[in-house]
PDB file of C-alpha atoms in Angstrom:
ATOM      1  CA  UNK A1163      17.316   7.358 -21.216  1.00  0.00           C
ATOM      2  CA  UNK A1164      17.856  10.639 -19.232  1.00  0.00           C
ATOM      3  CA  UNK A1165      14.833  13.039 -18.789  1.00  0.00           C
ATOM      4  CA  UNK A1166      14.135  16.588 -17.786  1.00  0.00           C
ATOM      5  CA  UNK A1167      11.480  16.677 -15.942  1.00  0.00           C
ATOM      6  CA  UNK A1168       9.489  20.000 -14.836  1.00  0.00           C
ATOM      7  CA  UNK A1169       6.441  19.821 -12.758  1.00  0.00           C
ATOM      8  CA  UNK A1170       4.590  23.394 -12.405  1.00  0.00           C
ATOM      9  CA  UNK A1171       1.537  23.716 -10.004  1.00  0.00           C
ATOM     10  CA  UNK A1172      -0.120  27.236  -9.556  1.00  0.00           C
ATOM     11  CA  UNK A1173      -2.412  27.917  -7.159  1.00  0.00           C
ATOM     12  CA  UNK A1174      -4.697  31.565  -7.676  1.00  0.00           C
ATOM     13  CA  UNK A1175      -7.210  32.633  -4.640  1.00  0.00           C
ATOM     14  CA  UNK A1176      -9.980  34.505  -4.507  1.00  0.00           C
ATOM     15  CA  UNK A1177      -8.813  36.549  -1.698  1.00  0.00           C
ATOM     16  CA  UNK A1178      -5.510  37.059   0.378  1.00  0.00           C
ATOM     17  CA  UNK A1179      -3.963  34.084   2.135  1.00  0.00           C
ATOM     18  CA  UNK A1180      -1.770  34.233   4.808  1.00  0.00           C
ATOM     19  CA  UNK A1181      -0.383  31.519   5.649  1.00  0.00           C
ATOM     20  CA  UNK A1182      -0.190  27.784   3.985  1.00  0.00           C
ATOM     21  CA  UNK A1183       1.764  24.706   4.878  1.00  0.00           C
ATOM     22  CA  UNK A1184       2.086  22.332   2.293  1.00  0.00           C
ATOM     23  CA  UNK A1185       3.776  18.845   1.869  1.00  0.00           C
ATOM     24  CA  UNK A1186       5.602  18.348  -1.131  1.00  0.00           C
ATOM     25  CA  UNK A1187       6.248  14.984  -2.741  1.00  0.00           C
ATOM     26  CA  UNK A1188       8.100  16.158  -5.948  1.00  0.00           C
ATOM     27  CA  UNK A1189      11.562  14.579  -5.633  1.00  0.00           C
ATOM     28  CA  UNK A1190      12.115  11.409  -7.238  1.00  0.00           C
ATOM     29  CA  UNK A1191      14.036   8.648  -5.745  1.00  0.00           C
ATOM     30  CA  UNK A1192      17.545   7.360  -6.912  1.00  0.00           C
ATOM     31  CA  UNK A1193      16.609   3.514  -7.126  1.00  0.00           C
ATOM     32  CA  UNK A1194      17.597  -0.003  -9.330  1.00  0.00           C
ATOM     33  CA  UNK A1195      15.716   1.365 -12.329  1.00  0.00           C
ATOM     34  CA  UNK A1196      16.804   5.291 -12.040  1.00  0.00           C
ATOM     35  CA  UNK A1197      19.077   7.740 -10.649  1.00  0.00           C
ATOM     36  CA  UNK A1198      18.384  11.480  -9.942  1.00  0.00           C
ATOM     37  CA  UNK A1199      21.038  13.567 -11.541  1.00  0.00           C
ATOM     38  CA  UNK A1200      19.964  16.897 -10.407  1.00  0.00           C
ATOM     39  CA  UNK A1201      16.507  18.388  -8.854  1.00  0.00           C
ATOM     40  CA  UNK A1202      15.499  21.384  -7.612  1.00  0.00           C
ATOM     41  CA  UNK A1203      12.214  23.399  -6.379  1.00  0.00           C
ATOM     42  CA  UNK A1204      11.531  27.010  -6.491  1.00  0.00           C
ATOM     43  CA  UNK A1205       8.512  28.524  -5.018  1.00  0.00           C
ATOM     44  CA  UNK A1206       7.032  31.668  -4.720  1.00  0.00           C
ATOM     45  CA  UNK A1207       6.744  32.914  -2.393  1.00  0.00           C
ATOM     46  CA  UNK A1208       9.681  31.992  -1.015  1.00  0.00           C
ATOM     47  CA  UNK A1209       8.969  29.750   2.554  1.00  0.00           C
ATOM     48  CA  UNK A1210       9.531  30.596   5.561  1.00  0.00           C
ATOM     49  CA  UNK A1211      10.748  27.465   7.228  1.00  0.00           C
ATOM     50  CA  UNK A1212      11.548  23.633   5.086  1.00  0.00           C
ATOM     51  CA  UNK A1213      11.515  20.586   6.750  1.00  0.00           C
ATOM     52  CA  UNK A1214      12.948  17.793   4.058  1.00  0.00           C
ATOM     53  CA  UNK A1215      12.658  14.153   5.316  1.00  0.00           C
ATOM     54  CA  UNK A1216      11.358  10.572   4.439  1.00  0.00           C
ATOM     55  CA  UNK A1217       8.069   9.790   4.603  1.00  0.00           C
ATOM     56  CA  UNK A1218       6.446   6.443   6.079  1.00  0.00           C
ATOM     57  CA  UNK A1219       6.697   4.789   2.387  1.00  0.00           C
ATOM     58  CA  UNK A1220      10.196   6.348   1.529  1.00  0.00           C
ATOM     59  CA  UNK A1221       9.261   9.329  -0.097  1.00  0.00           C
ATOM     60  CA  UNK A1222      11.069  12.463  -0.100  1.00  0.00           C
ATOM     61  CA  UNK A1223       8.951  14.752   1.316  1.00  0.00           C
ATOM     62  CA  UNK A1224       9.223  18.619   1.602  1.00  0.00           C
ATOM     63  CA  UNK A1225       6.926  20.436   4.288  1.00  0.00           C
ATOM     64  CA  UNK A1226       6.926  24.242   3.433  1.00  0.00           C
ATOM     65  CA  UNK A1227       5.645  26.780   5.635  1.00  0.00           C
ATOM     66  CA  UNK A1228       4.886  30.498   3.975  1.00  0.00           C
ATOM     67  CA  UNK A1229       3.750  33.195   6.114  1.00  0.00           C
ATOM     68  CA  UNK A1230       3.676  36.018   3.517  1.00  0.00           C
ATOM     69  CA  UNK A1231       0.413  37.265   2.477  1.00  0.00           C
ATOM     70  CA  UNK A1232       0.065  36.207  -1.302  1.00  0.00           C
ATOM     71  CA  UNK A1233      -2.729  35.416  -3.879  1.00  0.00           C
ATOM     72  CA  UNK A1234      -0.811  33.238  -5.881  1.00  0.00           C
ATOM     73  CA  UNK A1235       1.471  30.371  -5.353  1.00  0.00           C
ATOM     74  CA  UNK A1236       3.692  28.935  -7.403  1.00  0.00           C
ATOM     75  CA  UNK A1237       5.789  25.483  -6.999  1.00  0.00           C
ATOM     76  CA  UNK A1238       8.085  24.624  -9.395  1.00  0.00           C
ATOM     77  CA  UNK A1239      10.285  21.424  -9.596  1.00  0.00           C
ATOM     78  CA  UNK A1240      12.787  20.309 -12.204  1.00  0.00           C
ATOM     79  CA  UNK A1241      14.475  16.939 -11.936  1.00  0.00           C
ATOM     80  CA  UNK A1242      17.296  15.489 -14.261  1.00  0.00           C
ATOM     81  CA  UNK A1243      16.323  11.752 -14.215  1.00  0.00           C
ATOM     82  CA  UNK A1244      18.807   8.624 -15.930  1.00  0.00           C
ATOM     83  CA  UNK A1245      16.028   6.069 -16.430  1.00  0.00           C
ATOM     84  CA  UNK A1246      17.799   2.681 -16.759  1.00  0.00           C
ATOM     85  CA  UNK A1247      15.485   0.134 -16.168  1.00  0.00           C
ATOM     86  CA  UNK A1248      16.336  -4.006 -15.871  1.00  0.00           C
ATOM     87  CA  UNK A1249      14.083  -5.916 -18.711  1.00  0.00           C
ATOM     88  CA  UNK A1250      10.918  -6.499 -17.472  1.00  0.00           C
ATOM     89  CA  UNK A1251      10.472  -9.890 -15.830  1.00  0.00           C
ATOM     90  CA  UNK A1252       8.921 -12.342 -18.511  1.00  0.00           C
ATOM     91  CA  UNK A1253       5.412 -13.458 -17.795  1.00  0.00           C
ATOM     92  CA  UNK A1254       5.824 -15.953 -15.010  1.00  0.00           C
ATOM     93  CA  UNK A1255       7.165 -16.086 -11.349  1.00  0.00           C
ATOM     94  CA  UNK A1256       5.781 -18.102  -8.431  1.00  0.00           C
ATOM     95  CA  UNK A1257       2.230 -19.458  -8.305  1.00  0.00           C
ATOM     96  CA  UNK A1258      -0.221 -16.298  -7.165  1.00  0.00           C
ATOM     97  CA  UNK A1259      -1.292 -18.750  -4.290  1.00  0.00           C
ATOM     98  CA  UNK A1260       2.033 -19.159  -3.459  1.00  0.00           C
ATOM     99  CA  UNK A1261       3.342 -15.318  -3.570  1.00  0.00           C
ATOM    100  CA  UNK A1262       0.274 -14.668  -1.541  1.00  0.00           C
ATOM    101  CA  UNK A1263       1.063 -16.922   1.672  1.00  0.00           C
ATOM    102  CA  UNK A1264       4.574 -15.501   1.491  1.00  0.00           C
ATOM    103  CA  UNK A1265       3.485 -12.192   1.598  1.00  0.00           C
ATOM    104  CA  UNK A1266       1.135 -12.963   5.043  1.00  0.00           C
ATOM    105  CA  UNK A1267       3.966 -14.555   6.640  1.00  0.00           C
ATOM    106  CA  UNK A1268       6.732 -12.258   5.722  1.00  0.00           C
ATOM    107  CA  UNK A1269       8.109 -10.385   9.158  1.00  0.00           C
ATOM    108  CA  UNK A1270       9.404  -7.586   7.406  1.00  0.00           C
ATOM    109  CA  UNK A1271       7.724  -4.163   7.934  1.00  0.00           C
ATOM    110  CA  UNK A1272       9.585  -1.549   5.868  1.00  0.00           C
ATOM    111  CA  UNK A1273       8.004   0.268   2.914  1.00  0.00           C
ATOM    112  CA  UNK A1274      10.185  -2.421   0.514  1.00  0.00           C
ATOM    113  CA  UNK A1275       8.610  -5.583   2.157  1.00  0.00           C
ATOM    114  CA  UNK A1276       5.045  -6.753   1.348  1.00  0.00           C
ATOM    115  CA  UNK A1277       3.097  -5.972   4.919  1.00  0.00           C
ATOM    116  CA  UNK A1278       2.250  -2.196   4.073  1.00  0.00           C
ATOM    117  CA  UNK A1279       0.626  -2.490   0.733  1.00  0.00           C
ATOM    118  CA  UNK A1280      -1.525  -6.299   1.698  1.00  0.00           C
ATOM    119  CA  UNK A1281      -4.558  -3.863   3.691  1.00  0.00           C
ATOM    120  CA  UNK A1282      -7.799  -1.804   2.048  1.00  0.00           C
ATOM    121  CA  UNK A1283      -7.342   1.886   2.530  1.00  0.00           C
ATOM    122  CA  UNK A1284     -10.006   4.818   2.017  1.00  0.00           C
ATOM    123  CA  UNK A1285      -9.547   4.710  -1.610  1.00  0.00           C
ATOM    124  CA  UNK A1286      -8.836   1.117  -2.529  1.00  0.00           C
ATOM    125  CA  UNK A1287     -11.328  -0.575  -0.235  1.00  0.00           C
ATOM    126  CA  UNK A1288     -11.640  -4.416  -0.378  1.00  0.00           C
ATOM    127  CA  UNK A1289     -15.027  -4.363  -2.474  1.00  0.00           C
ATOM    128  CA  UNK A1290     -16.468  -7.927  -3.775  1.00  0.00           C
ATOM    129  CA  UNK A1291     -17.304  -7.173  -7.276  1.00  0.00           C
ATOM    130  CA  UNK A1292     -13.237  -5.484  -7.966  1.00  0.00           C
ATOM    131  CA  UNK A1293     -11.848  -8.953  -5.862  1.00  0.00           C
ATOM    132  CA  UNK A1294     -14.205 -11.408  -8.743  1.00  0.00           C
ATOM    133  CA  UNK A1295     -13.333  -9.032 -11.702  1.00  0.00           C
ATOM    134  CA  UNK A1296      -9.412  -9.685 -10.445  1.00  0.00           C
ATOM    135  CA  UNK A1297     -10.085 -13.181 -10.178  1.00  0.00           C
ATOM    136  CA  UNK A1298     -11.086 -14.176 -13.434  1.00  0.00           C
ATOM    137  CA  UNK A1299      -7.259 -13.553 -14.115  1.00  0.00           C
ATOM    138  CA  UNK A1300      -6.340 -15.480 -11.530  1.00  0.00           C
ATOM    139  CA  UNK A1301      -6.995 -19.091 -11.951  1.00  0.00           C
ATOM    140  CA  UNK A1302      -5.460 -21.890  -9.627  1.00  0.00           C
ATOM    141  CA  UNK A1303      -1.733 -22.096  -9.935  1.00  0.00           C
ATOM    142  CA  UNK A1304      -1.405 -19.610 -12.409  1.00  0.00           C
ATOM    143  CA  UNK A1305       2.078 -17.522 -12.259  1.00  0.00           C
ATOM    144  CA  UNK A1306       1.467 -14.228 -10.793  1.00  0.00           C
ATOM    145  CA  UNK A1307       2.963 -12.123 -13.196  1.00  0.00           C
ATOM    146  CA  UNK A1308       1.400 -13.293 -15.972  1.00  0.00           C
ATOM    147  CA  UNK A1309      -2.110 -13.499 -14.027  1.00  0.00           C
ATOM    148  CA  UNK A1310      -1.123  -9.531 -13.426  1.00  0.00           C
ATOM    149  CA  UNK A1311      -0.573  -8.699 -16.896  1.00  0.00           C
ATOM    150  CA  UNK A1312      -3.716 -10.407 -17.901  1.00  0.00           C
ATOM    151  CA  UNK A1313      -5.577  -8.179 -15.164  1.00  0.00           C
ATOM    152  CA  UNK A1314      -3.653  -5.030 -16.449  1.00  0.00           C
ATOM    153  CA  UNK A1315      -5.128  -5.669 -20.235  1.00  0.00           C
ATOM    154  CA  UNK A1316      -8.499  -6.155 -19.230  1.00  0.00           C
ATOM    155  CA  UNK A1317      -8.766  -3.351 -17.189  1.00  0.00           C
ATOM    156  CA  UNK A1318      -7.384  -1.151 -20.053  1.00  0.00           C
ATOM    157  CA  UNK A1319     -10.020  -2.559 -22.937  1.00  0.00           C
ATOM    158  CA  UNK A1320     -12.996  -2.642 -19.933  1.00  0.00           C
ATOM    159  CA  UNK A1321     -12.166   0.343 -18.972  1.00  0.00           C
ATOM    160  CA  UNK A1322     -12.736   4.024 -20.388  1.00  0.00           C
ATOM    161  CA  UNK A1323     -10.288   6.868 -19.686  1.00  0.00           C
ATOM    162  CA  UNK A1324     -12.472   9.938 -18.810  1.00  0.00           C
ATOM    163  CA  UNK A1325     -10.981  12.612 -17.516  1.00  0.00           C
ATOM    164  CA  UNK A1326     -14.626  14.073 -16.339  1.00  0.00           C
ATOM    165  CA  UNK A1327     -15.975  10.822 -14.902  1.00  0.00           C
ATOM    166  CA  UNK A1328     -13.938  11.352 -11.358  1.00  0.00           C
ATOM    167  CA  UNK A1329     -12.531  13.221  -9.047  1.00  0.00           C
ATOM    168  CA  UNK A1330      -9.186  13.646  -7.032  1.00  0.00           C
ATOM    169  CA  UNK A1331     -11.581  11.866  -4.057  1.00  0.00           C
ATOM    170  CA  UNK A1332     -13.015   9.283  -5.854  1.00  0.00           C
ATOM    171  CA  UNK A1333     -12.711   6.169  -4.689  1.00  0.00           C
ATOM    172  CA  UNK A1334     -11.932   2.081  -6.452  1.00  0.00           C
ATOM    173  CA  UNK A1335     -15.168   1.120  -6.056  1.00  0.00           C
ATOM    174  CA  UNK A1336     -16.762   4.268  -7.550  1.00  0.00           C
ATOM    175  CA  UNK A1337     -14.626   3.978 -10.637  1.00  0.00           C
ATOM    176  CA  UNK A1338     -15.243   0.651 -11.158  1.00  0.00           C
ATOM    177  CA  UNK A1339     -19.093   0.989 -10.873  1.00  0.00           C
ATOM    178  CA  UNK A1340     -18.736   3.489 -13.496  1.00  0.00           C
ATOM    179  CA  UNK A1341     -15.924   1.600 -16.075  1.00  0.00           C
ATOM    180  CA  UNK A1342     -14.157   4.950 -16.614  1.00  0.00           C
ATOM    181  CA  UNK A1343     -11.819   7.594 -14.623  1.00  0.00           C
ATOM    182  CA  UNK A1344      -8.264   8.403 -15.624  1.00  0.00           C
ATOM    183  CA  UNK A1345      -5.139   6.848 -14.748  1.00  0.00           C
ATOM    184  CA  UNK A1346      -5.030   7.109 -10.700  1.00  0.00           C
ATOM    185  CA  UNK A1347      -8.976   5.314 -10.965  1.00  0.00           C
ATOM    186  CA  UNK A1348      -7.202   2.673 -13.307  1.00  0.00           C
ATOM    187  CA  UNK A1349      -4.821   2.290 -10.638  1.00  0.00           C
ATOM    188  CA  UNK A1350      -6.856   2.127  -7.639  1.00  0.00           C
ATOM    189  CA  UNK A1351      -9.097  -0.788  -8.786  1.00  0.00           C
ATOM    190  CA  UNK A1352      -6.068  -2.863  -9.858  1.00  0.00           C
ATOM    191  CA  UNK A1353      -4.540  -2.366  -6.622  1.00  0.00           C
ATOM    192  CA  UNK A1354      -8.006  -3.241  -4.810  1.00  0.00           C
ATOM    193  CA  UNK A1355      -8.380  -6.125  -7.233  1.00  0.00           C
ATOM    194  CA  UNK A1356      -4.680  -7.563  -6.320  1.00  0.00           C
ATOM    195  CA  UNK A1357      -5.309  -6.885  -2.700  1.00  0.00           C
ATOM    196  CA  UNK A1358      -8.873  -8.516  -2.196  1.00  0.00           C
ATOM    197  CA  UNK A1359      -6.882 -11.424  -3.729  1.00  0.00           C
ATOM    198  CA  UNK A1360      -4.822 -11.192  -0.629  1.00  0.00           C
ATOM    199  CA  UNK A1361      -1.654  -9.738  -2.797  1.00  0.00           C
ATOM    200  CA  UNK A1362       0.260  -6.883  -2.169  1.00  0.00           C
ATOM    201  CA  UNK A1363      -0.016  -4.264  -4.269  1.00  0.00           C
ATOM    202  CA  UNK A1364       1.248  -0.517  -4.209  1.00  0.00           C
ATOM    203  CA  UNK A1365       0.475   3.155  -5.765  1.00  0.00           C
ATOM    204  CA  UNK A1366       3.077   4.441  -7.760  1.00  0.00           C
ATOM    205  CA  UNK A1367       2.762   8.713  -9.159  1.00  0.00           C
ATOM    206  CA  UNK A1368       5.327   9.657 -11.635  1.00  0.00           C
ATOM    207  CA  UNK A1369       5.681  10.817 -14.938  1.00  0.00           C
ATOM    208  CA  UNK A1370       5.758   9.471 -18.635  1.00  0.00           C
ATOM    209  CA  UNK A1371       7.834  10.315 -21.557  1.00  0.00           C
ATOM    210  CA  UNK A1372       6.152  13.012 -23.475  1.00  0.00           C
ATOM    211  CA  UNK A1373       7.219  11.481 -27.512  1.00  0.00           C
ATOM    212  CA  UNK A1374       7.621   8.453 -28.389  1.00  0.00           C
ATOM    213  CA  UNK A1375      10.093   6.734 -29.817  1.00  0.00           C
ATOM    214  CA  UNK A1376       9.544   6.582 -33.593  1.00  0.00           C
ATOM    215  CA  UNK A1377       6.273   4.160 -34.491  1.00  0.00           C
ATOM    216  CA  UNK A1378       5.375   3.969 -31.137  1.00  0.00           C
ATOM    217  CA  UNK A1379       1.851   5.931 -30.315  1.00  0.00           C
ATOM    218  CA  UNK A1380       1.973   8.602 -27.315  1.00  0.00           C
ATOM    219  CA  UNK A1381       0.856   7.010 -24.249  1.00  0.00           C
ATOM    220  CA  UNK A1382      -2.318   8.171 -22.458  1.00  0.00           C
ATOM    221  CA  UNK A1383      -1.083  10.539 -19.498  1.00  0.00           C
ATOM    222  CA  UNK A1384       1.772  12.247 -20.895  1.00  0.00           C
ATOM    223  CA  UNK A1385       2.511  15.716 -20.180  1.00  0.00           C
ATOM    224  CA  UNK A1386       0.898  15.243 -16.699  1.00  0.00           C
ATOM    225  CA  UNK A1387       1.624  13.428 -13.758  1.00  0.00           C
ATOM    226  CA  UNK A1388       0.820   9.789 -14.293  1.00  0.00           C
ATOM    227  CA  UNK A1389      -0.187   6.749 -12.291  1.00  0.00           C
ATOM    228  CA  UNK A1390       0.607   3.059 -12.195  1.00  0.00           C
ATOM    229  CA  UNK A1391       0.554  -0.096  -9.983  1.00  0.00           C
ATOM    230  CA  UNK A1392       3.883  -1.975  -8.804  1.00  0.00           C
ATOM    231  CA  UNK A1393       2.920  -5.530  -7.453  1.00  0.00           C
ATOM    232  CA  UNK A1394       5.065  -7.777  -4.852  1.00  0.00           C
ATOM    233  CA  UNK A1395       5.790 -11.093  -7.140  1.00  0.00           C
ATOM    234  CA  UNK A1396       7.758 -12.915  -4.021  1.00  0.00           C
ATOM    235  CA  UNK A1397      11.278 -11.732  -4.801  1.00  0.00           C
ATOM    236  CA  UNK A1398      11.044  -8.300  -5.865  1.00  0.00           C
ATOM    237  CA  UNK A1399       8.553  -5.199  -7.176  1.00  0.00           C
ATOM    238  CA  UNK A1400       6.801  -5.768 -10.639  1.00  0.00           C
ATOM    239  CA  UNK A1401       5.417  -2.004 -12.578  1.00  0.00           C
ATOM    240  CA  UNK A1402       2.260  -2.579 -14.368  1.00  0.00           C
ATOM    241  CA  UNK A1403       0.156   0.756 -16.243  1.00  0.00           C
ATOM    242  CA  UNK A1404      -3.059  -0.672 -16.805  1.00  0.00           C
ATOM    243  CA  UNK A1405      -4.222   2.908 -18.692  1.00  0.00           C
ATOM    244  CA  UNK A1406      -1.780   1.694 -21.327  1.00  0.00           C
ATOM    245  CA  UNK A1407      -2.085  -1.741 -20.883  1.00  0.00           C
ATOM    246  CA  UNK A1408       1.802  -1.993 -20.673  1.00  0.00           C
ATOM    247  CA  UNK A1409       4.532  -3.250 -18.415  1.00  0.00           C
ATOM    248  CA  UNK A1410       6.455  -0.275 -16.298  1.00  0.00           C
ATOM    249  CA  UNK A1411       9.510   0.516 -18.687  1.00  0.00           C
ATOM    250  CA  UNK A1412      11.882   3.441 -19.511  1.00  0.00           C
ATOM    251  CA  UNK A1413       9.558   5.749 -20.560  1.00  0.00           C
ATOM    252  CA  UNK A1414       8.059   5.308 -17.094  1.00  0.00           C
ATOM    253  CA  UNK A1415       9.685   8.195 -13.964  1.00  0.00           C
ATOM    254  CA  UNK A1416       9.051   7.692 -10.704  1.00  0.00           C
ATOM    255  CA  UNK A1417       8.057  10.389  -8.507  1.00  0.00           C
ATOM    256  CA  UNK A1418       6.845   8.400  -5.019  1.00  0.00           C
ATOM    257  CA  UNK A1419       5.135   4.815  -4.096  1.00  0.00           C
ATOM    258  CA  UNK A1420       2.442   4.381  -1.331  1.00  0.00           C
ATOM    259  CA  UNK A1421      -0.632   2.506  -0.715  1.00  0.00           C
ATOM    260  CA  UNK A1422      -2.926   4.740  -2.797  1.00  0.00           C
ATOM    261  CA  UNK A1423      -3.070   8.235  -4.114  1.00  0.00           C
ATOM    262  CA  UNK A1424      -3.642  10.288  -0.727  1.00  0.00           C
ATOM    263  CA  UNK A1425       0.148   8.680   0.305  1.00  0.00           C
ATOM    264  CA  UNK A1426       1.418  10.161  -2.667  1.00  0.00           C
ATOM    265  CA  UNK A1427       0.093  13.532  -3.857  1.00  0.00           C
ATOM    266  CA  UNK A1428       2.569  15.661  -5.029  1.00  0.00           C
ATOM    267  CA  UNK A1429       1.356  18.403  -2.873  1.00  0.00           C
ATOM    268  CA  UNK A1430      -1.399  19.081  -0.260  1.00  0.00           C
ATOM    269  CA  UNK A1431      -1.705  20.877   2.449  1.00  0.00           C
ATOM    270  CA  UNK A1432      -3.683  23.595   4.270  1.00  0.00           C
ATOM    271  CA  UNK A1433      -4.334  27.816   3.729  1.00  0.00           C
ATOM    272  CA  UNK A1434      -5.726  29.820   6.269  1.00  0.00           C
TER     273      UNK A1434
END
């Protein structure tokens, strides 16, 4: 399935700004489920100086740096995406227990290993109540994916999608106290759920297909950028969307993975 993808951000101030640096996280990654046939991004004004590197995760990342005075800026990125994804894994895999101690005694420490995504951050903070909520899906033995999938569905029938009940700041443990939020609150409290579990679990901001295919209803977060949760399973990465309550498939584009929303934002930065 090949996409076109084009991601439009506008920013309009009050007053003249003259100067901003931003960080932009809006080029996806060739990978084993998609390749990048073309991508570009335009922005007015036009930057001074472009830094384009990795970041810590393996994101693309492109710092900007615009020193003309403006009132408006505009960032514009359009990416030609070939999303080929393998068959999702069938509901099984190792033990939980199992993929767990693994994951604590695994030596490797780049962003496609386990280590980075096993810790509480800011936003997905071990809390007690998200680790016994996860649990219940966890019982003794049980194979992690399907233990995953079962965590996924709850969370989408528990849960409400709300796109006033949060904010870009809001944290797990806020959105679960309240049972609603959009998809990067659905996401969060998964990930702190799988982690307070002592299983690795990472952020993951993209983009979904805008129609479905025929008979198929739309999926909640089209047209925007999305959210969804890929979880270590021992021998590999496992895509779950618990807003949809489905499995990470074609109609799923990748944009960046990290350990929770901040590592991922498409853009930030500062104005002065």
């Amino acid at each position: 399935m090949i996409y076109w993808v084009r991601h439009r951000t506008t920013y309009t101030y009050e007053s003249e700004v003259g100067y901003a640096r931003c960080v932009l996280r809006l080029t996806p990654p060739s990978n084993g489920r998609q390749t990048v046939l073309e991508h570009a991004i335009a922005i007015t004004p036009e930057p001074s100086d472009t830094l384009v590197r990795d970041g810590p995760f393996g994101e693309a990342t492109r710092t900007v740096v615009i020193g003309t005075p403006h009132r408006k800026l505009i960032v514009e990125a359009t990416s030609w995406v070939d999303v080929d994804a393998p068959p999702a894994e069938p509901e099984g895999g190792p033990p939980w227990e199992e993929v767990r101690e693994r994951a604590f005694r695994s030596a490797a420490l780049d962003a496609s290993g386990p280590a980075p995504y096993l810790y509480p951050t800011p936003r997905t903070p071990i809390a007690a109540d998200i680790t016994a909520y996860a649990r219940r899906s966890f019982a003794a033995g049980r194979p992690i994916l399907e233990a995953a999938e079962e965590l996924m569905e709850r969370l989408h029938h528990d849960f409400t999608y709300d796109a006033k009940a949060t904010t870009v700041r809001s944290t797990a443990a806020q959105a679960f106290e309240a049972r609603r939020g959009v998809c990067q609150d659905f996401a969060h409290v998964m990930i702190a759920g799988l982690r307070g579990l002592g299983l690795p679990a990472g952020y993951v901001s993209g983009y979904l297909r805008t129609t479905p295919p025929p008979g198929r209803p739309r999926l909640q977060g089209a047209d925007a950028t999305h959210a969804w949760v890929t979880l270590w399973s021992g021998d590999g990465w496992a895509g779950f969307d618990p807003t949809n309550a489905v499995r990470e498939q074609n109609h799923h584009v990748c944009l960046a993975t990290g350990r929770d929303y901040g590592d991922v934002a498409p853009i930030d930065g500062i104005t002065l």
